[in-house]
CSV table of C-alpha atoms in Angstrom, one decimal:
chain,number,residue,atom,x,y,z
A,1,MET,CA,25.1,82.2,2.9
A,2,SER,CA,28.6,80.8,3.5
A,3,LEU,CA,30.4,80.0,6.7
A,4,LEU,CA,32.3,83.3,6.3
A,5,ASP,CA,29.2,85.4,5.8
A,6,HIS,CA,28.0,84.7,9.3
A,7,ALA,CA,31.4,85.2,11.1
A,8,ARG,CA,31.5,88.6,12.8
A,9,PRO,CA,34.3,90.3,14.7
A,10,LEU,CA,34.4,90.4,18.4
A,11,PRO,CA,32.3,93.3,19.8
A,12,ALA,CA,34.2,96.2,21.4
A,13,THR,CA,34.9,95.5,25.1
A,14,PRO,CA,33.5,97.9,27.7
A,15,PRO,CA,35.9,100.5,29.1
A,16,GLY,CA,37.8,99.6,32.2
A,17,PRO,CA,40.9,97.7,33.3
A,18,GLU,CA,41.5,94.4,31.7
A,19,PRO,CA,43.5,91.5,33.1
A,20,ARG,CA,46.9,90.9,31.4
A,21,PRO,CA,46.6,88.0,29.0
A,22,VAL,CA,48.3,84.8,30.1
A,23,PRO,CA,51.4,84.1,28.0
A,24,VAL,CA,50.4,81.7,25.2
A,25,LEU,CA,53.1,79.2,26.0
A,26,TRP,CA,51.7,78.7,29.5
A,27,LEU,CA,48.3,78.2,27.9
A,28,ALA,CA,49.8,75.6,25.5
A,29,LEU,CA,51.4,73.8,28.4
A,30,LEU,CA,48.1,73.8,30.2
A,31,ALA,CA,46.2,72.3,27.3
A,32,SER,CA,48.6,70.3,25.1
A,33,PRO,CA,49.6,67.4,27.5
A,34,VAL,CA,46.1,66.0,27.1
A,35,ALA,CA,47.1,65.2,23.5
A,36,ALA,CA,50.1,63.2,24.6
A,37,ALA,CA,48.0,61.4,27.2
A,38,ALA,CA,45.4,60.5,24.5
A,39,ASN,CA,48.0,59.1,22.1
A,40,SER,CA,50.5,57.5,24.5
A,41,PRO,CA,48.8,54.0,24.2
A,42,VAL,CA,49.2,53.9,20.4
A,43,LEU,CA,52.3,51.7,20.3
A,44,ILE,CA,51.8,49.9,23.5
A,45,LEU,CA,48.2,48.5,23.2
A,46,GLY,CA,49.7,45.0,22.9
A,47,ASP,CA,51.4,45.4,26.3
A,48,ILE,CA,48.3,46.7,27.9
A,49,ALA,CA,46.2,43.9,26.4
A,50,ASP,CA,48.7,41.3,27.8
A,51,THR,CA,48.5,42.8,31.3
A,52,PHE,CA,44.7,42.5,31.4
A,53,GLY,CA,44.5,39.3,29.4
A,54,VAL,CA,42.5,40.7,26.5
A,55,ARG,CA,42.8,41.1,22.8
A,56,THR,CA,44.6,44.2,21.4
A,57,ALA,CA,41.3,45.3,19.8
A,58,THR,CA,39.6,45.1,23.2
A,59,ALA,CA,42.4,47.2,24.8
A,60,THR,CA,41.4,50.0,22.4
A,61,TRP,CA,38.4,50.6,24.8
A,62,LEU,CA,41.0,52.3,27.0
A,63,VAL,CA,41.5,54.8,24.2
A,64,THR,CA,37.7,55.1,23.5
A,65,ALA,CA,37.0,55.7,27.2
A,66,PHE,CA,39.5,58.6,27.2
A,67,ALA,CA,38.0,60.1,24.1
A,68,TRP,CA,34.5,59.7,25.4
A,69,ALA,CA,35.3,61.5,28.7
A,70,VAL,CA,37.1,64.3,26.9
A,71,ALA,CA,34.1,64.6,24.6
A,72,VAL,CA,31.4,64.7,27.3
A,73,GLY,CA,33.6,66.5,29.8
A,74,THR,CA,34.3,69.5,27.5
A,75,PRO,CA,30.8,71.0,27.4
A,76,LEU,CA,30.3,70.2,31.1
A,77,MET,CA,33.6,72.0,32.0
A,78,ALA,CA,32.6,74.9,29.7
A,79,GLY,CA,29.3,75.1,31.7
A,80,LEU,CA,31.3,75.1,35.0
A,81,LEU,CA,33.6,77.8,33.6
A,82,ARG,CA,30.7,79.9,32.5
A,83,ARG,CA,28.9,79.7,35.8
A,84,HIS,CA,31.6,79.4,38.4
A,85,GLY,CA,34.7,80.9,36.8
A,86,LEU,CA,38.2,79.9,36.1
A,87,ARG,CA,39.4,78.9,39.6
A,88,ALA,CA,36.7,76.4,40.2
A,89,THR,CA,37.3,74.8,36.8
A,90,LEU,CA,41.0,74.5,37.3
A,91,LYS,CA,40.6,73.0,40.8
A,92,LEU,CA,38.2,70.4,39.7
A,93,SER,CA,40.3,69.6,36.6
A,94,ALA,CA,43.4,69.1,38.7
A,95,THR,CA,41.6,66.9,41.2
A,96,LEU,CA,40.3,64.6,38.4
A,97,ILE,CA,43.7,64.3,36.8
A,98,VAL,CA,45.4,63.4,40.0
A,99,ALA,CA,42.7,60.9,41.1
A,100,GLY,CA,42.5,59.3,37.6
A,101,THR,CA,46.3,58.9,37.4
A,102,ALA,CA,46.3,57.2,40.8
A,103,VAL,CA,43.6,54.7,39.7
A,104,VAL,CA,45.4,53.9,36.4
A,105,SER,CA,48.6,53.3,38.3
A,106,ILE,CA,47.1,50.4,40.4
A,107,ALA,CA,44.1,49.1,38.4
A,108,PRO,CA,44.2,45.3,38.1
A,109,TRP,CA,41.3,45.2,35.6
A,110,LEU,CA,40.6,46.9,32.3
A,111,PRO,CA,37.2,48.4,33.4
A,112,LEU,CA,38.8,50.1,36.4
A,113,ALA,CA,41.7,51.4,34.3
A,114,MET,CA,39.1,52.8,31.9
A,115,THR,CA,37.5,54.6,34.8
A,116,GLY,CA,40.8,56.2,35.7
A,117,ARG,CA,41.5,57.2,32.2
A,118,ALA,CA,38.0,58.8,32.0
A,119,ALA,CA,38.8,60.9,35.1
A,120,GLN,CA,42.1,61.9,33.5
A,121,ALA,CA,40.4,62.9,30.3
A,122,ALA,CA,37.6,64.9,32.0
A,123,GLY,CA,40.2,66.8,33.9
A,124,GLY,CA,42.2,67.4,30.7
A,125,ALA,CA,39.0,68.7,29.0
A,126,GLY,CA,38.6,71.3,31.7
A,127,LEU,CA,42.2,72.5,31.2
A,128,VAL,CA,41.8,72.6,27.4
A,129,THR,CA,38.5,74.6,27.7
A,130,ALA,CA,40.1,77.1,30.0
A,131,ALA,CA,43.1,77.5,27.8
A,132,MET,CA,41.1,78.0,24.6
A,133,THR,CA,38.7,80.4,26.3
A,134,LEU,CA,41.7,82.5,27.3
A,135,ALA,CA,43.4,82.4,23.8
A,136,GLY,CA,41.2,84.9,21.9
A,137,THR,CA,43.0,85.1,18.5
A,138,VAL,CA,43.8,82.7,15.7
A,139,ARG,CA,47.5,83.1,16.2
A,140,ARG,CA,47.3,82.3,20.0
A,141,MET,CA,44.8,79.5,19.3
A,142,GLY,CA,47.2,78.2,16.6
A,143,VAL,CA,50.0,77.9,19.2
A,144,ILE,CA,47.7,75.9,21.4
A,145,THR,CA,46.5,73.6,18.7
A,146,ALA,CA,50.0,73.2,17.2
A,147,GLY,CA,51.0,72.2,20.8
A,148,PHE,CA,48.2,69.5,20.6
A,149,GLY,CA,49.7,68.3,17.4
A,150,MET,CA,53.3,68.3,18.6
A,151,LEU,CA,52.6,66.6,21.9
A,152,GLY,CA,50.2,64.2,20.2
A,153,ALA,CA,53.0,63.4,17.8
A,154,VAL,CA,55.4,62.8,20.7
A,155,GLY,CA,52.8,60.8,22.6
A,156,PRO,CA,53.1,57.4,20.9
A,157,LEU,CA,56.9,57.3,21.0
A,158,LEU,CA,57.0,58.8,24.5
A,159,GLY,CA,54.5,56.2,25.7
A,160,SER,CA,56.6,53.4,24.1
A,161,ALA,CA,59.8,54.7,25.6
A,162,ILE,CA,58.4,55.1,29.1
A,163,ALA,CA,56.8,51.6,28.9
A,164,ASP,CA,60.1,50.1,27.8
A,165,THR,CA,62.0,51.9,30.6
A,166,ALA,CA,59.5,51.5,33.4
A,167,SER,CA,55.9,50.4,32.8
A,168,TRP,CA,53.0,51.2,30.5
A,169,ARG,CA,51.2,52.6,33.5
A,170,PHE,CA,53.6,55.5,33.7
A,171,SER,CA,53.0,56.1,30.0
A,172,LEU,CA,49.4,56.9,30.8
A,173,ALA,CA,50.4,59.5,33.4
A,174,VAL,CA,52.0,62.0,31.0
A,175,GLY,CA,48.9,64.3,31.0
A,176,ALA,CA,49.7,65.3,34.6
A,177,VAL,CA,52.5,67.5,33.2
A,178,ALA,CA,49.8,70.1,32.5
A,179,LEU,CA,49.5,70.7,36.2
A,180,LEU,CA,52.8,72.6,36.1
A,181,ALA,CA,51.0,75.5,34.3
A,182,LEU,CA,48.2,75.8,36.9
A,183,PRO,CA,49.8,78.3,39.3
A,184,VAL,CA,50.7,80.7,36.5
A,185,VAL,CA,47.4,80.5,34.7
A,186,ALA,CA,45.4,80.8,38.0
A,187,ARG,CA,47.5,83.8,39.1
A,188,ARG,CA,47.4,85.7,35.8
A,189,ALA,CA,43.8,85.0,34.8
A,190,ASP,CA,41.8,84.5,38.0
A,191,LEU,CA,38.6,86.4,37.3
A,192,PRO,CA,35.7,86.6,39.7
A,193,PRO,CA,32.9,84.1,39.0
A,194,PRO,CA,30.3,85.4,36.6
A,195,PRO,CA,26.8,86.2,38.0
A,196,ARG,CA,24.3,83.4,37.8
A,197,SER,CA,20.9,84.7,36.9
A,198,THR,CA,19.4,81.3,35.9
A,199,PRO,CA,19.5,77.9,37.5
A,200,PHE,CA,21.8,75.2,36.0
A,201,ASP,CA,20.1,73.3,33.2
A,202,ALA,CA,20.7,69.8,34.6
A,203,ARG,CA,18.3,68.1,32.2
A,204,GLY,CA,19.9,69.7,29.1
A,205,ALA,CA,23.3,68.7,30.4
A,206,ALA,CA,22.3,65.1,31.0
A,207,LEU,CA,20.6,64.7,27.6
A,208,LEU,CA,23.7,66.1,25.9
A,209,VAL,CA,25.9,63.6,27.7
A,210,LEU,CA,23.7,60.7,26.7
A,211,LEU,CA,23.7,61.9,23.1
A,212,ALA,CA,27.5,62.3,23.0
A,213,THR,CA,27.8,58.8,24.6
A,214,SER,CA,25.6,57.3,21.9
A,215,LEU,CA,27.6,59.0,19.2
A,216,VAL,CA,30.9,57.8,20.6
A,217,LEU,CA,29.6,54.2,20.5
A,218,LEU,CA,28.3,54.5,17.0
A,219,PRO,CA,31.4,53.0,15.2
A,220,ARG,CA,31.4,50.0,17.5
A,221,PHE,CA,27.7,49.3,17.8
A,222,PRO,CA,26.1,51.1,14.8
A,223,LEU,CA,22.5,50.1,15.1
A,224,PRO,CA,22.0,50.2,18.9
A,225,ALA,CA,24.0,53.5,19.1
A,226,ALA,CA,22.0,55.0,16.2
A,227,ILE,CA,18.7,54.1,17.9
A,228,ALA,CA,19.9,55.5,21.2
A,229,ALA,CA,21.0,58.7,19.6
A,230,LEU,CA,17.6,59.1,18.0
A,231,VAL,CA,15.9,58.3,21.3
A,232,VAL,CA,17.9,60.9,23.2
A,233,GLY,CA,18.1,63.4,20.3
A,234,VAL,CA,14.4,64.0,20.1
A,235,PRO,CA,13.8,64.9,23.8
A,236,LEU,CA,17.0,67.0,23.7
A,237,ALA,CA,15.7,69.0,20.7
A,238,LEU,CA,12.3,69.5,22.4
A,239,HIS,CA,14.1,70.6,25.6
A,240,ILE,CA,16.2,73.1,23.6
A,241,ARG,CA,13.0,74.6,22.1
A,242,ALA,CA,11.4,74.8,25.6
A,243,ARG,CA,14.6,76.3,27.1
A,244,PRO,CA,16.4,78.1,24.4
A,245,THR,CA,19.0,79.7,26.8
A,246,GLY,CA,19.8,76.5,28.6
A,247,PHE,CA,22.8,74.2,28.6
A,248,VAL,CA,22.7,74.0,24.8
A,249,PRO,CA,21.8,77.5,23.6
A,250,GLN,CA,19.4,77.5,20.7
A,251,ALA,CA,21.1,80.5,19.1
A,252,LEU,CA,24.3,78.5,18.6
A,253,LEU,CA,22.5,75.7,16.8
A,254,ARG,CA,20.8,78.2,14.6
A,255,SER,CA,24.1,79.8,13.6
A,256,ARG,CA,25.3,78.3,10.3
A,257,THR,CA,28.8,79.5,11.1
A,258,PHE,CA,28.9,77.6,14.4
A,259,VAL,CA,27.4,74.4,13.0
A,260,LEU,CA,29.5,74.2,9.9
A,261,SER,CA,32.7,75.0,11.9
A,262,THR,CA,31.9,72.3,14.4
A,263,LEU,CA,31.1,69.7,11.7
A,264,LEU,CA,34.3,70.4,9.8
A,265,ALA,CA,36.4,70.1,12.9
A,266,CYS,CA,34.7,66.8,13.7
A,267,ALA,CA,35.5,65.5,10.2
A,268,PHE,CA,39.1,66.6,10.3
A,269,SER,CA,39.5,65.1,13.8
A,270,THR,CA,38.0,61.8,12.8
A,271,SER,CA,40.3,61.5,9.8
A,272,TYR,CA,43.4,62.4,11.9
A,273,PHE,CA,42.7,60.0,14.8
A,274,THR,CA,41.8,57.2,12.4
A,275,LEU,CA,45.1,57.6,10.5
A,276,LEU,CA,47.0,58.0,13.8
A,277,PHE,CA,46.1,54.5,14.9
A,278,THR,CA,46.0,53.0,11.4
A,279,VAL,CA,49.3,54.1,9.9
A,280,PRO,CA,51.5,52.3,12.5
A,281,GLN,CA,49.6,49.1,12.0
A,282,LEU,CA,49.8,49.4,8.2
A,283,LEU,CA,53.5,49.9,8.4
A,284,ARG,CA,53.9,46.9,10.6
A,285,ASP,CA,52.0,44.8,8.1
A,286,ARG,CA,53.6,46.2,4.9
A,287,THR,CA,57.3,46.6,6.1
A,288,ASP,CA,59.8,45.0,8.3
A,289,TRP,CA,60.4,48.1,10.3
A,290,SER,CA,60.8,47.8,14.1
A,291,THR,CA,58.3,49.4,16.5
A,292,ALA,CA,61.0,52.1,17.3
A,293,THR,CA,61.5,52.9,13.6
A,294,ILE,CA,57.8,53.2,13.0
A,295,GLY,CA,57.4,55.4,16.1
A,296,THR,CA,60.3,57.6,15.1
A,297,GLY,CA,59.0,58.0,11.6
A,298,GLN,CA,55.5,58.9,12.8
A,299,LEU,CA,57.0,61.3,15.3
A,300,VAL,CA,58.9,63.2,12.6
A,301,ALA,CA,55.9,63.2,10.3
A,302,LEU,CA,53.5,64.5,13.0
A,303,LEU,CA,56.0,67.2,14.2
A,304,ALA,CA,56.4,68.4,10.6
A,305,GLY,CA,52.7,68.6,10.2
A,306,SER,CA,52.3,70.5,13.5
A,307,ALA,CA,55.0,72.9,12.5
A,308,LEU,CA,53.2,73.6,9.3
A,309,ALA,CA,50.0,74.2,11.3
A,310,MET,CA,51.7,76.7,13.5
A,311,ALA,CA,53.1,78.5,10.3
A,312,MET,CA,49.6,78.5,8.9
A,313,ALA,CA,48.2,80.1,12.1
A,314,VAL,CA,50.9,82.9,11.8
A,315,VAL,CA,49.9,83.8,8.2
A,316,ALA,CA,46.2,83.0,8.5
A,317,THR,CA,45.2,86.7,8.8
A,318,ARG,CA,47.3,87.7,5.8
A,319,LEU,CA,45.9,84.8,3.7
A,320,GLY,CA,42.3,85.4,4.7
A,321,ARG,CA,39.7,82.9,5.8
A,322,PRO,CA,38.5,81.8,2.4
A,323,ARG,CA,42.0,80.7,1.3
A,324,VAL,CA,42.8,79.1,4.6
A,325,LEU,CA,39.6,77.1,4.5
A,326,ALA,CA,40.2,76.1,0.9
A,327,VAL,CA,43.7,74.8,1.9
A,328,LEU,CA,42.2,72.9,4.8
A,329,LEU,CA,39.4,71.3,2.8
A,330,THR,CA,41.9,70.2,0.1
A,331,THR,CA,44.4,68.6,2.6
A,332,GLY,CA,41.5,67.2,4.6
A,333,VAL,CA,40.3,65.2,1.5
A,334,LEU,CA,43.8,64.3,0.3
A,335,ALA,CA,45.0,62.7,3.5
A,336,PRO,CA,42.5,59.8,3.8
A,337,LEU,CA,42.4,59.2,0.0
A,338,ALA,CA,46.2,58.9,-0.1
A,339,ALA,CA,46.2,56.5,2.8
A,340,VAL,CA,43.7,54.3,1.0
A,341,LEU,CA,45.1,54.5,-2.5
A,342,THR,CA,48.9,54.6,-2.1
A,343,PRO,CA,50.8,51.4,-3.1
A,344,TRP,CA,54.0,52.6,-1.4
A,345,PRO,CA,54.1,52.2,2.4
A,346,SER,CA,56.7,55.0,2.8
A,347,LEU,CA,54.1,57.5,1.7
A,348,LEU,CA,52.0,56.7,4.7
A,349,LEU,CA,54.2,59.0,6.8
A,350,PRO,CA,53.6,62.1,4.7
A,351,VAL,CA,49.9,61.2,4.9
A,352,ALA,CA,50.2,61.4,8.7
A,353,ALA,CA,51.8,64.8,8.4
A,354,LEU,CA,49.0,66.0,6.2
A,355,ALA,CA,46.4,64.8,8.6
A,356,VAL,CA,47.9,66.5,11.7
A,357,PHE,CA,48.4,69.7,9.7
A,358,THR,CA,44.7,69.7,8.7
A,359,THR,CA,43.3,69.0,12.1
A,360,SER,CA,45.6,71.4,14.0
A,361,ALA,CA,45.3,74.3,11.6
A,362,GLY,CA,41.6,73.6,11.2
A,363,GLN,CA,41.0,73.5,15.0
A,364,ALA,CA,42.7,76.8,15.4
A,365,THR,CA,40.9,78.6,12.6
A,366,LEU,CA,37.5,77.0,13.1
A,367,ALA,CA,37.5,77.4,16.9
A,368,VAL,CA,37.9,81.2,16.6
A,369,ILE,CA,35.2,81.4,13.9
A,370,ALA,CA,32.9,79.4,16.0
A,371,ALA,CA,33.5,81.5,19.1
A,372,GLN,CA,33.1,84.7,17.2
A,373,SER,CA,29.7,83.6,16.0
A,374,ALA,CA,28.4,83.5,19.6
A,375,PRO,CA,27.4,86.5,21.8
A,376,ALA,CA,30.2,87.2,24.4
A,377,PRO,CA,28.4,85.6,27.4
A,378,GLN,CA,28.0,82.4,25.4
A,379,ARG,CA,31.6,82.1,24.2
A,380,PRO,CA,32.8,79.5,26.8
A,381,THR,CA,29.7,77.4,25.9
A,382,ALA,CA,30.5,77.8,22.2
A,383,ILE,CA,34.0,76.7,22.7
A,384,GLY,CA,32.8,73.8,24.8
A,385,LEU,CA,30.3,72.6,22.2
A,386,PHE,CA,32.8,73.1,19.4
A,387,ASN,CA,35.4,71.0,21.2
A,388,LEU,CA,32.7,68.4,21.8
A,389,GLY,CA,32.4,68.1,18.0
A,390,TYR,CA,36.2,67.9,17.7
A,391,GLN,CA,36.7,65.4,20.5
A,392,LEU,CA,33.9,63.1,19.0
A,393,GLY,CA,36.4,62.6,16.2
A,394,GLY,CA,38.9,61.4,18.8
A,395,ALA,CA,36.4,58.8,19.8
A,396,PHE,CA,35.3,57.9,16.2
A,397,GLY,CA,38.9,57.6,14.9
A,398,PRO,CA,40.3,54.8,17.2
A,399,ALA,CA,37.1,52.8,16.9
A,400,ILE,CA,37.1,53.0,13.1
A,401,ALA,CA,40.8,52.0,13.1
A,402,ALA,CA,40.0,49.0,15.4
A,403,LEU,CA,37.2,47.9,13.0
A,404,VAL,CA,39.3,48.4,9.8
A,405,VAL,CA,42.8,47.5,10.8
A,406,LEU,CA,42.9,45.7,14.2
A,407,GLY,CA,40.0,43.3,13.4
A,408,ALA,CA,37.7,44.2,16.3
């Protein structure tokens, strides 16, 4: 059976009053700044490295720490949302973002700055999980993921501009803009905490965090990370069999639709984040363009790709899932191949546009497919685990770029 054969429509909701949906632009504002925060160091890694007295390749650990915390924070925040509701998730997320931003603003050492970035990222993961849980449809999800692409596109140039005007430390605080959406989202979608009939599966959560950590480190330390992933993966698999309704529901892992959707999202994300960090460096090496010119060119390319992703979300229902998936698979293969094979540096910018289109449109489409494959009570968990797969690509990509281009 195919990915589409297992996807099923949402079941009918029980009768009774329903809360008004949060306007999608507020959800986009809640979720999208994390993309700008993740990408803001792209053009200023050299400045950050100089501040801490390390190599540029070493400074990419700041990016990896952010991606790691988003990856592991996403399923944890999804568990919090499922058990304690929206208000608790938003409160903790806001606290983490504020605390992490304060640490980054004063950190004299790279490890401390990495800790602050991890707190920012975990808070951002909670906001993204809340927004995507409240989205519901491909079109609304498409607005959110296109917002990821657009703010992710603005992130590198915005980070460079803020660093030139003030300091790179202010560049790493752009994710705090998401806090502006908190009052509206909390007021319009504040639902009572769901009933908790089973205790929290702390062991399952801890094993999943360890597995995700091992996978994040795989591009940098292939053999040790692979061994660690196997060492953690076996007890996690045994734990899931012993507790099939725990932190990682067995039903989701047995769903071919959910698994294939998550793996595709991870592949698209890995390709996008690799090219995001690789293309500027390749343009520096192959052209005489200034940093501002490279940043502007990449901004235009990523905005164009994000606009195409939003257009795809609008027409996705009309086209049908098979055609949408065929388009995404085609562009997903073309983007990295073109980056490797093209002899013309100017074509690297269309490659970036193709990559952001694939990952943004793919996340919107695949997230809804993955969520619909799960029973209603498990949908926050499904979105959390799906986004874990997507965010792992955000960890793999910069590490691969560091190995291939920056000479780590």
